[in-house]
Short mmCIF file of C-alpha atoms and ligand atoms in Angstrom, two decimals:
data_model
loop_
_atom_site.label_atom_id
_atom_site.label_comp_id
_atom_site.label_asym_id
_atom_site.label_seq_id
_atom_site.Cartn_x
_atom_site.Cartn_y
_atom_site.Cartn_z
CA MET A 1 0.00 0.00 0.00
CA ASN A 2 1.73 3.11 -1.17
CA ALA A 3 -0.79 5.87 -1.73
CA PRO A 4 -2.40 6.43 1.67
CA SER A 5 -6.05 7.43 1.65
CA SER A 6 -7.13 10.34 3.80
CA ARG A 7 -8.15 7.90 6.57
CA ASP A 8 -4.91 5.99 6.39
CA THR A 9 -2.58 7.23 9.07
CA ARG A 10 0.17 4.70 8.47
CA PRO A 11 3.45 6.29 7.41
CA PRO A 12 4.22 6.08 3.69
CA THR A 13 6.24 3.06 2.58
CA HIS A 14 8.81 2.42 -0.11
CA THR A 15 7.56 1.36 -3.51
CA PRO A 16 8.18 -2.42 -3.62
CA MET A 17 11.59 -3.39 -5.00
CA THR A 18 10.60 -6.24 -7.28
CA GLN A 19 13.31 -5.98 -9.92
CA PHE A 20 15.51 -8.61 -8.25
CA PRO A 21 13.98 -12.03 -7.58
CA THR A 22 14.57 -13.94 -4.36
CA TRP A 23 15.42 -17.57 -3.79
CA ASN A 24 15.21 -19.22 -0.38
CA ASP A 25 15.06 -15.90 1.43
CA GLU A 26 17.99 -14.52 -0.53
CA LEU A 27 18.15 -11.85 -3.19
CA VAL A 28 19.25 -12.98 -6.66
CA ILE A 29 21.35 -10.76 -8.92
CA GLY A 30 22.14 -11.78 -12.48
CA GLY A 31 21.00 -15.32 -11.73
CA MET A 32 23.25 -15.69 -8.66
CA THR A 33 22.28 -15.61 -5.01
CA LEU A 34 23.66 -12.65 -3.10
CA GLY A 35 25.89 -14.82 -0.88
CA ARG A 36 27.41 -16.56 -3.86
CA LEU A 37 27.90 -13.27 -5.67
CA ALA A 38 29.65 -11.87 -2.59
CA ALA A 39 31.94 -14.91 -2.63
CA ARG A 40 32.60 -14.37 -6.31
CA VAL A 41 33.44 -10.70 -5.77
CA GLY A 42 35.73 -11.74 -2.93
CA ARG A 43 35.11 -8.88 -0.57
CA THR A 44 32.58 -6.37 0.61
CA PRO A 45 31.45 -3.67 0.15
CA PHE A 46 30.61 -3.76 -3.54
CA TYR A 47 28.22 -2.40 -6.10
CA ALA A 48 26.53 -4.89 -8.42
CA TYR A 49 24.78 -3.82 -11.62
CA ASP A 50 22.50 -6.26 -13.39
CA ARG A 51 22.84 -6.40 -17.20
CA SER A 52 19.39 -7.86 -17.72
CA LEU A 53 17.82 -4.97 -15.79
CA LEU A 54 19.74 -2.43 -17.89
CA ASP A 55 18.34 -4.14 -20.98
CA ALA A 56 14.83 -4.30 -19.53
CA ARG A 57 14.89 -0.57 -18.83
CA VAL A 58 15.93 0.29 -22.38
CA ALA A 59 13.20 -2.03 -23.70
CA GLN A 60 10.62 -0.38 -21.45
CA LEU A 61 11.57 3.07 -22.78
CA ARG A 62 11.49 1.88 -26.38
CA ALA A 63 8.01 0.47 -25.83
CA ALA A 64 6.67 3.65 -24.23
CA LEU A 65 8.30 6.27 -26.47
CA PRO A 66 7.57 6.84 -30.15
CA ARG A 67 9.90 5.22 -32.68
CA GLY A 68 12.60 7.55 -33.81
CA ILE A 69 13.20 9.15 -30.41
CA LYS A 70 16.91 8.72 -29.76
CA LEU A 71 18.18 7.73 -26.34
CA HIS A 72 21.47 8.96 -25.00
CA TYR A 73 23.15 7.71 -21.85
CA ALA A 74 24.49 10.50 -19.62
CA MET A 75 27.44 8.52 -18.28
CA LYS A 76 28.13 10.68 -15.26
CA ALA A 77 25.32 8.70 -13.60
CA ASN A 78 27.54 5.60 -13.72
CA PRO A 79 30.88 5.83 -15.48
CA MET A 80 32.02 2.24 -14.79
CA PRO A 81 33.59 1.34 -18.16
CA ALA A 82 31.79 -2.00 -18.39
CA VAL A 83 28.45 -0.25 -17.83
CA VAL A 84 29.26 2.42 -20.42
CA ALA A 85 30.30 -0.30 -22.89
CA HIS A 86 27.05 -2.15 -22.24
CA MET A 87 24.92 0.97 -22.68
CA ALA A 88 26.84 2.18 -25.75
CA ARG A 89 25.63 -0.89 -27.63
CA ARG A 90 22.01 -0.37 -26.59
CA VAL A 91 21.32 3.35 -26.89
CA GLU A 92 22.04 5.77 -29.73
CA GLY A 93 24.58 7.98 -28.01
CA ILE A 94 26.66 8.78 -24.95
CA ASP A 95 26.78 12.13 -23.19
CA VAL A 96 30.04 12.98 -21.50
CA ALA A 97 30.81 15.76 -19.04
CA SER A 98 34.62 15.82 -19.07
CA ALA A 99 37.62 14.69 -21.10
CA GLY A 100 37.98 11.83 -18.63
CA GLU A 101 34.50 10.56 -19.46
CA LEU A 102 35.19 11.14 -23.15
CA LYS A 103 38.20 8.85 -22.93
CA ILE A 104 36.11 6.06 -21.40
CA ALA A 105 33.35 6.49 -24.02
CA LEU A 106 35.86 6.30 -26.87
CA ASP A 107 37.79 3.43 -25.27
CA VAL A 108 34.67 1.29 -24.97
CA GLY A 109 33.88 1.86 -28.62
CA ALA A 110 31.10 4.45 -28.57
CA ASP A 111 30.66 6.05 -32.01
CA PRO A 112 32.16 9.60 -31.91
CA ASP A 113 29.34 10.78 -34.21
CA GLU A 114 26.96 10.02 -31.35
CA ILE A 115 28.89 11.41 -28.41
CA SER A 116 28.06 14.85 -27.05
CA PHE A 117 29.89 16.84 -24.43
CA ALA A 118 28.22 19.20 -21.95
CA GLY A 119 29.53 20.92 -18.85
CA PRO A 120 29.85 24.46 -17.54
CA GLY A 121 33.65 24.47 -17.24
CA LYS A 122 35.27 22.93 -20.29
CA THR A 123 38.98 23.75 -20.49
CA ASP A 124 40.61 24.81 -23.76
CA ALA A 125 42.42 21.46 -23.78
CA GLU A 126 39.16 19.53 -23.35
CA LEU A 127 37.49 21.48 -26.16
CA ARG A 128 40.45 20.75 -28.45
CA GLN A 129 40.27 17.04 -27.56
CA ALA A 130 36.57 17.04 -28.38
CA VAL A 131 37.16 18.63 -31.78
CA ALA A 132 39.95 16.16 -32.55
CA ALA A 133 37.68 13.28 -31.55
CA GLY A 134 34.93 14.52 -33.87
CA ILE A 135 32.28 14.55 -31.16
CA MET A 136 29.66 17.23 -30.65
CA VAL A 137 30.19 19.97 -28.10
CA ASN A 138 27.26 21.62 -26.38
CA ILE A 139 28.38 25.24 -26.26
CA GLU A 140 27.71 26.82 -22.89
CA SER A 141 29.47 30.20 -23.14
CA PHE A 142 30.62 32.79 -25.66
CA ARG A 143 34.23 31.91 -24.80
CA GLU A 144 33.82 28.36 -26.06
CA VAL A 145 32.96 29.63 -29.58
CA ALA A 146 36.39 31.17 -30.07
CA VAL A 147 38.27 28.25 -28.51
CA LEU A 148 36.42 25.74 -30.70
CA ALA A 149 36.94 27.83 -33.83
CA ALA A 150 40.69 28.03 -33.17
CA ALA A 151 40.89 24.27 -32.57
CA ALA A 152 38.93 23.48 -35.75
CA HIS A 153 41.13 25.80 -37.79
CA GLU A 154 44.35 24.41 -36.35
CA LEU A 155 43.32 20.75 -36.70
CA GLY A 156 41.71 21.21 -40.11
CA VAL A 157 38.48 19.52 -39.07
CA PRO A 158 35.01 20.86 -38.29
CA ALA A 159 33.98 21.50 -34.70
CA ARG A 160 30.50 20.00 -34.37
CA VAL A 161 28.46 22.14 -32.02
CA SER A 162 25.05 22.61 -30.57
CA VAL A 163 23.94 25.28 -28.16
CA ARG A 164 23.00 24.43 -24.63
CA VAL A 165 20.16 26.74 -23.73
CA ASN A 166 19.33 27.86 -20.21
CA PRO A 167 15.56 28.04 -20.65
CA ASP A 168 13.45 30.88 -19.32
CA PHE A 169 11.36 28.41 -17.30
CA GLU A 170 12.02 25.68 -14.76
CA LEU A 171 11.32 21.96 -14.67
CA LYS A 172 8.67 21.85 -11.95
CA SER A 173 8.95 19.38 -9.03
CA SER A 174 12.46 18.46 -9.98
CA GLY A 175 14.88 16.96 -7.46
CA MET A 176 17.63 19.17 -8.84
CA LYS A 177 16.97 22.22 -10.98
CA MET A 178 19.41 22.70 -13.79
CA GLY A 179 17.71 25.38 -15.84
CA GLY A 180 15.54 28.46 -15.46
CA GLY A 181 16.55 31.66 -13.66
CA PRO A 182 20.24 32.42 -13.32
CA LYS A 183 22.30 29.24 -13.83
CA GLN A 184 25.88 28.27 -14.57
CA PHE A 185 24.63 25.84 -17.22
CA GLY A 186 24.15 26.80 -20.85
CA VAL A 187 23.49 30.22 -22.30
CA ASP A 188 20.38 32.16 -21.30
CA ALA A 189 17.67 31.77 -23.93
CA GLU A 190 17.55 35.54 -24.51
CA GLN A 191 21.29 35.60 -25.30
CA VAL A 192 21.15 32.67 -27.70
CA PRO A 193 20.38 34.69 -30.85
CA LEU A 194 23.55 36.70 -30.26
CA LEU A 195 25.53 33.51 -29.63
CA LEU A 196 24.17 32.00 -32.85
CA ALA A 197 25.35 35.12 -34.72
CA GLU A 198 28.82 34.59 -33.26
CA ILE A 199 28.74 30.95 -34.33
CA ALA A 200 27.65 31.96 -37.84
CA LYS A 201 30.75 34.17 -38.17
CA VAL A 202 33.09 31.23 -37.65
CA SER A 203 30.99 28.55 -39.33
CA ASN A 204 32.68 26.39 -41.94
CA PRO A 205 31.79 22.78 -42.63
CA GLU A 206 35.47 21.88 -43.23
CA THR A 207 37.56 23.84 -40.74
CA GLY A 208 35.18 25.87 -38.64
CA LEU A 209 32.10 25.46 -36.49
CA ALA A 210 29.38 23.15 -37.79
CA PHE A 211 26.12 24.00 -36.07
CA GLU A 212 23.89 20.99 -35.44
CA GLY A 213 21.23 21.97 -32.94
CA PHE A 214 20.08 22.68 -29.42
CA HIS A 215 20.35 21.07 -26.06
CA LEU A 216 17.85 21.93 -23.34
CA PHE A 217 18.16 20.27 -19.98
CA ALA A 218 15.97 21.62 -17.23
CA GLY A 219 16.43 19.29 -14.27
CA SER A 220 16.89 15.89 -12.75
CA GLN A 221 15.07 13.27 -10.65
CA ASN A 222 11.50 14.14 -11.59
CA LEU A 223 8.71 11.67 -10.82
CA LYS A 224 5.84 13.76 -12.17
CA ALA A 225 5.04 12.93 -15.77
CA GLU A 226 2.99 16.09 -16.21
CA ALA A 227 5.94 18.28 -15.20
CA ILE A 228 8.20 16.51 -17.70
CA VAL A 229 5.53 16.78 -20.41
CA GLU A 230 5.17 20.50 -19.76
CA ALA A 231 8.93 21.06 -19.79
CA GLN A 232 9.42 19.11 -23.01
CA ARG A 233 6.67 21.08 -24.73
CA LYS A 234 8.16 24.39 -23.56
CA CYS A 235 11.65 23.26 -24.59
CA PHE A 236 10.39 22.36 -28.03
CA ASP A 237 8.58 25.70 -28.47
CA LEU A 238 11.69 27.53 -27.34
CA ALA A 239 13.84 25.54 -29.77
CA LEU A 240 11.45 26.45 -32.61
CA LYS A 241 11.87 30.15 -31.83
CA LEU A 242 15.63 29.92 -31.51
CA ALA A 243 15.91 27.90 -34.73
CA GLU A 244 14.89 31.04 -36.64
CA HIS A 245 18.29 32.49 -35.71
CA ALA A 246 20.30 29.34 -36.42
CA PRO A 247 23.09 29.40 -39.04
CA ALA A 248 22.09 25.93 -40.32
CA PRO A 249 19.10 23.60 -40.11
CA VAL A 250 18.59 21.94 -36.74
CA LYS A 251 19.67 18.30 -36.97
CA PHE A 252 19.88 17.58 -33.29
CA LEU A 253 17.30 18.51 -30.70
CA ASN A 254 18.10 17.31 -27.22
CA LEU A 255 15.06 17.78 -25.00
CA GLY A 256 16.91 16.66 -21.88
CA GLY A 257 15.58 14.04 -19.57
CA GLY A 258 15.09 14.40 -15.88
CA PHE A 259 13.26 11.08 -15.54
CA GLY A 260 13.33 10.09 -11.89
CA ILE A 261 13.21 6.82 -9.96
CA PRO A 262 11.46 6.26 -6.62
CA TYR A 263 13.88 6.37 -3.72
CA PHE A 264 11.94 7.41 -0.67
CA PRO A 265 8.78 6.33 1.16
CA GLY A 266 5.65 7.49 -0.65
CA GLU A 267 7.36 7.97 -4.02
CA GLN A 268 5.79 6.27 -7.04
CA PRO A 269 7.50 5.20 -10.27
CA LEU A 270 7.31 7.63 -13.17
CA ASP A 271 4.45 7.03 -15.61
CA LEU A 272 6.03 6.96 -19.08
CA ALA A 273 2.76 6.80 -21.05
CA PRO A 274 1.90 10.54 -21.05
CA ILE A 275 5.53 11.36 -21.86
CA GLY A 276 5.40 9.04 -24.86
CA GLU A 277 2.15 10.60 -26.09
CA ASN A 278 3.51 14.09 -25.74
CA LEU A 279 6.70 13.21 -27.60
CA ALA A 280 4.65 11.73 -30.44
CA THR A 281 2.86 15.09 -30.79
CA ILE A 282 6.16 16.97 -30.68
CA GLN A 283 7.68 14.59 -33.20
CA ALA A 284 4.81 15.13 -35.62
CA GLU A 285 5.18 18.89 -35.29
CA ALA A 286 8.94 18.67 -35.72
CA ALA A 287 8.49 16.73 -38.95
CA SER A 288 7.08 19.86 -40.59
CA LYS A 289 8.76 22.66 -38.61
CA LEU A 290 12.27 21.20 -38.11
CA PRO A 291 12.30 18.48 -40.78
CA LYS A 292 15.95 17.53 -40.35
CA ALA A 293 15.86 17.30 -36.56
CA GLU A 294 16.12 14.11 -34.62
CA ILE A 295 14.84 14.27 -31.08
CA VAL A 296 17.12 13.04 -28.35
CA LEU A 297 16.50 12.33 -24.69
CA GLU A 298 19.51 12.09 -22.45
CA LEU A 299 19.01 9.98 -19.39
CA GLY A 300 21.38 8.94 -16.67
CA ARG A 301 19.69 7.85 -13.48
CA TYR A 302 16.61 6.41 -15.17
CA LEU A 303 18.67 4.06 -17.34
CA VAL A 304 20.94 2.65 -14.65
CA GLY A 305 19.67 3.57 -11.19
CA GLU A 306 17.28 0.71 -10.57
CA ALA A 307 19.67 -1.92 -11.96
CA GLY A 308 22.21 -1.42 -9.19
CA LEU A 309 22.65 -2.51 -5.59
CA TYR A 310 25.15 -1.47 -2.97
CA VAL A 311 26.12 -4.38 -0.75
CA CYS A 312 27.93 -4.22 2.57
CA ARG A 313 28.45 -6.68 5.39
CA ILE A 314 27.45 -6.40 9.03
CA LEU A 315 30.50 -6.22 11.28
CA ASP A 316 28.81 -5.71 14.58
CA ARG A 317 25.44 -5.65 16.22
CA LYS A 318 24.87 -3.60 19.32
CA VAL A 319 22.12 -2.03 21.34
CA SER A 320 22.38 1.52 22.61
CA ARG A 321 19.70 2.57 25.09
CA GLY A 322 17.18 0.25 23.53
CA HIS A 323 17.98 0.97 19.90
CA THR A 324 19.61 -1.66 17.67
CA TYR A 325 22.60 -0.62 15.58
CA LEU A 326 23.91 -2.83 12.81
CA VAL A 327 27.42 -1.61 12.07
CA ALA A 328 28.41 -2.35 8.48
CA ASP A 329 31.71 -2.25 6.59
CA GLY A 330 30.34 0.25 4.09
CA GLY A 331 28.56 3.58 4.19
CA LEU A 332 28.82 7.25 3.34
CA HIS A 333 32.30 7.03 1.80
CA HIS A 334 30.97 4.66 -0.90
CA HIS A 335 27.39 5.82 -1.14
CA LEU A 336 27.10 9.46 -0.28
CA SER A 337 23.61 9.90 -1.73
CA ASN A 338 22.20 7.04 0.34
CA SER A 339 23.67 8.61 3.47
CA GLY A 340 21.57 11.69 2.74
CA ASN A 341 24.50 14.02 2.18
CA PHE A 342 24.23 14.50 -1.62
CA GLY A 343 21.59 17.14 -2.13
CA GLN A 344 18.92 16.05 0.36
CA VAL A 345 17.59 18.63 2.79
CA ILE A 346 15.95 16.16 5.17
CA ARG A 347 17.45 12.67 5.27
CA LYS A 348 15.17 9.85 4.17
CA ASN A 349 15.90 6.17 3.83
CA TYR A 350 16.57 4.52 0.50
CA PRO A 351 14.98 1.08 0.24
CA VAL A 352 17.33 -1.11 2.28
CA ALA A 353 17.04 -4.80 3.22
CA ILE A 354 19.03 -7.62 4.72
CA GLY A 355 19.76 -9.37 1.44
CA ASN A 356 20.00 -12.85 2.92
CA ARG A 357 16.86 -12.45 5.05
CA MET A 358 14.36 -11.13 2.52
CA THR A 359 11.35 -12.92 4.01
CA PRO A 360 12.46 -13.53 7.58
CA PRO A 361 10.30 -16.16 9.34
CA GLU A 362 10.85 -14.36 12.64
CA GLY A 363 9.58 -11.08 11.16
CA VAL A 364 11.31 -7.75 11.22
CA GLU A 365 12.76 -5.52 13.90
CA PRO A 366 13.41 -1.79 13.86
CA ALA A 367 17.13 -1.18 13.47
CA SER A 368 19.60 1.33 12.11
CA VAL A 369 22.40 0.35 9.78
CA VAL A 370 25.42 2.60 10.18
CA GLY A 371 28.80 2.64 8.48
CA PRO A 372 32.31 2.45 9.95
CA LEU A 373 33.14 6.16 9.73
CA CYS A 374 33.63 8.30 12.82
CA THR A 375 30.77 10.64 12.02
CA PRO A 376 27.06 10.49 12.86
CA LEU A 377 26.40 11.32 9.18
CA ASP A 378 27.45 7.80 8.22
CA ILE A 379 23.97 6.26 8.04
CA VAL A 380 22.94 3.48 5.68
CA ALA A 381 19.39 3.05 7.03
CA ASP A 382 17.84 4.94 9.91
CA LYS A 383 15.30 3.10 12.12
CA MET A 384 13.97 0.79 9.44
CA PRO A 385 12.09 -2.49 9.79
CA LEU A 386 14.72 -5.09 8.83
CA GLY A 387 15.16 -8.84 9.13
CA HIS A 388 16.87 -9.82 12.41
CA ALA A 389 20.41 -9.39 11.20
CA GLN A 390 23.53 -11.04 12.53
CA VAL A 391 27.21 -10.36 12.09
CA GLY A 392 28.20 -11.52 8.60
CA ASP A 393 24.83 -10.80 7.02
CA LEU A 394 24.66 -8.73 3.85
CA VAL A 395 22.89 -5.37 3.74
CA VAL A 396 21.61 -4.27 0.34
CA VAL A 397 20.73 -0.75 -0.70
CA PHE A 398 18.42 -0.73 -3.71
CA GLN A 399 18.22 2.03 -6.36
CA SER A 400 22.00 2.35 -6.24
CA GLY A 401 23.01 2.08 -9.89
CA ALA A 402 23.36 5.85 -10.38
CA TYR A 403 25.41 8.49 -8.56
CA GLY A 404 26.99 5.88 -6.30
CA ALA A 405 30.68 5.00 -6.32
CA SER A 406 31.87 7.87 -8.49
CA ALA A 407 29.80 10.41 -6.56
CA SER A 408 31.17 9.48 -3.13
CA PRO A 409 34.19 10.64 -1.11
CA GLN A 410 36.05 7.33 -1.15
CA GLY A 411 39.21 8.78 0.37
CA PHE A 412 37.42 9.92 3.53
CA LEU A 413 38.87 7.99 6.52
CA GLY A 414 41.09 5.75 4.41
CA HIS A 415 38.91 2.66 4.12
CA PRO A 416 39.34 0.44 1.04
CA GLU A 417 37.73 1.54 -2.23
CA VAL A 418 34.49 -0.08 -3.23
CA VAL A 419 34.46 -2.82 -5.89
CA GLU A 420 32.04 -2.59 -8.82
CA VAL A 421 30.78 -5.57 -10.80
CA LEU A 422 28.45 -5.91 -13.77
CA VAL A 423 26.62 -9.21 -13.60
C1 PLP B 501 23.53 14.96 -15.20
C2 PLP B 501 23.05 15.22 -16.53
C3 PLP B 501 22.15 14.33 -17.14
C4 PLP B 501 21.62 13.12 -16.47
O1 PLP B 501 20.71 13.43 -15.48
P1 PLP B 501 19.86 12.25 -14.79
O2 PLP B 501 19.04 12.93 -13.80
O3 PLP B 501 20.86 11.31 -14.21
O4 PLP B 501 19.08 11.59 -15.86
C5 PLP B 501 21.74 14.61 -18.42
N1 PLP B 501 22.21 15.69 -19.08
C6 PLP B 501 23.06 16.57 -18.53
C7 PLP B 501 23.51 17.74 -19.29
C8 PLP B 501 23.50 16.37 -17.24
O5 PLP B 501 24.34 17.24 -16.69
#
């Protein structure tokens, strides 16, 4: 029961985590029980990402979205090279946010034609690398125009560019706003005509800038389909207006993403159906108004988040003034967002379970799982109903495939780095 009625006074619960099956009380990942997988990995803590769930998510999107909508993977959500390699063969493109990510994307064989590069602080060296690689750069400042033009001229190749627009509206109910109002991302919509004029001055399909389109990204972690629908419509209308000033036909129209996944009690999975319907309308309109444009969605979290688990082992079990603490070998230093210290205002629990006691015959007990760090911020699960856990048991944190290992301060307190496996 997740949507409480007005008479229901029970606290909201987590949306059920049904993506991983269980076998004899134990979670199963990639066809292997958790205990066996832990033995295979050789140590805890670790992250495990399930290939079949990555594939299922792509299939689910393909089924819900109109044909012809291109999917890009924003690899900052999970830059593990094996994951990027897996995704690169299943979606149409990879979005990178640094030269380091670009290297991984190219190393794993992503097609440079389908790589795009966004980020508010691209160095001259990174821009030059991007031009040499033949990937597309999302221009986010007037400075980048001149740097890209110089690199294209020097290298004798075109610099493929699109313009990242900071829209004049926000993505409503977004976990993290990345557009609207003053922002470090992109160029304000009202300045874009001037930027396009600057691009036109240095355009040259052989050794200058080659304009390809627009990139509009308004926010992240949104669970409200109607907010995403509204933002995509507004982004499209804005792109139509800006296209009047473009030095070349729009070939690439990135309407962002922002698709969220349910993390906290009371949150419901995103309904893709209205988003698919809206995109079909937009696509039909684009066919006449921007006939060369292909529509791209760039998704990070939504593609990989639900396919991943963080797994740590219980080192100690103790009771402090009546409250049970399960002390684990992993925590904040590997999984900052689960600890509540990556953008949350009020800490809430991710879905957490004792992975080898999924249906405990003795029922559940309220307990807190904490990590080994010497700080009260190191919380894995705060006062949650969990199977009666013993030392050696395995704690799993669901919804951990995105913004996990690479988004955590692994050096803090000098514990070993986390292992990552794709199974
Ligand atoms: C971070 C980022 C994404 C991915 O966001 P998710 O919420 O993980 O889907 C997409 N595009 C850009 C430009 C980003 O910076």
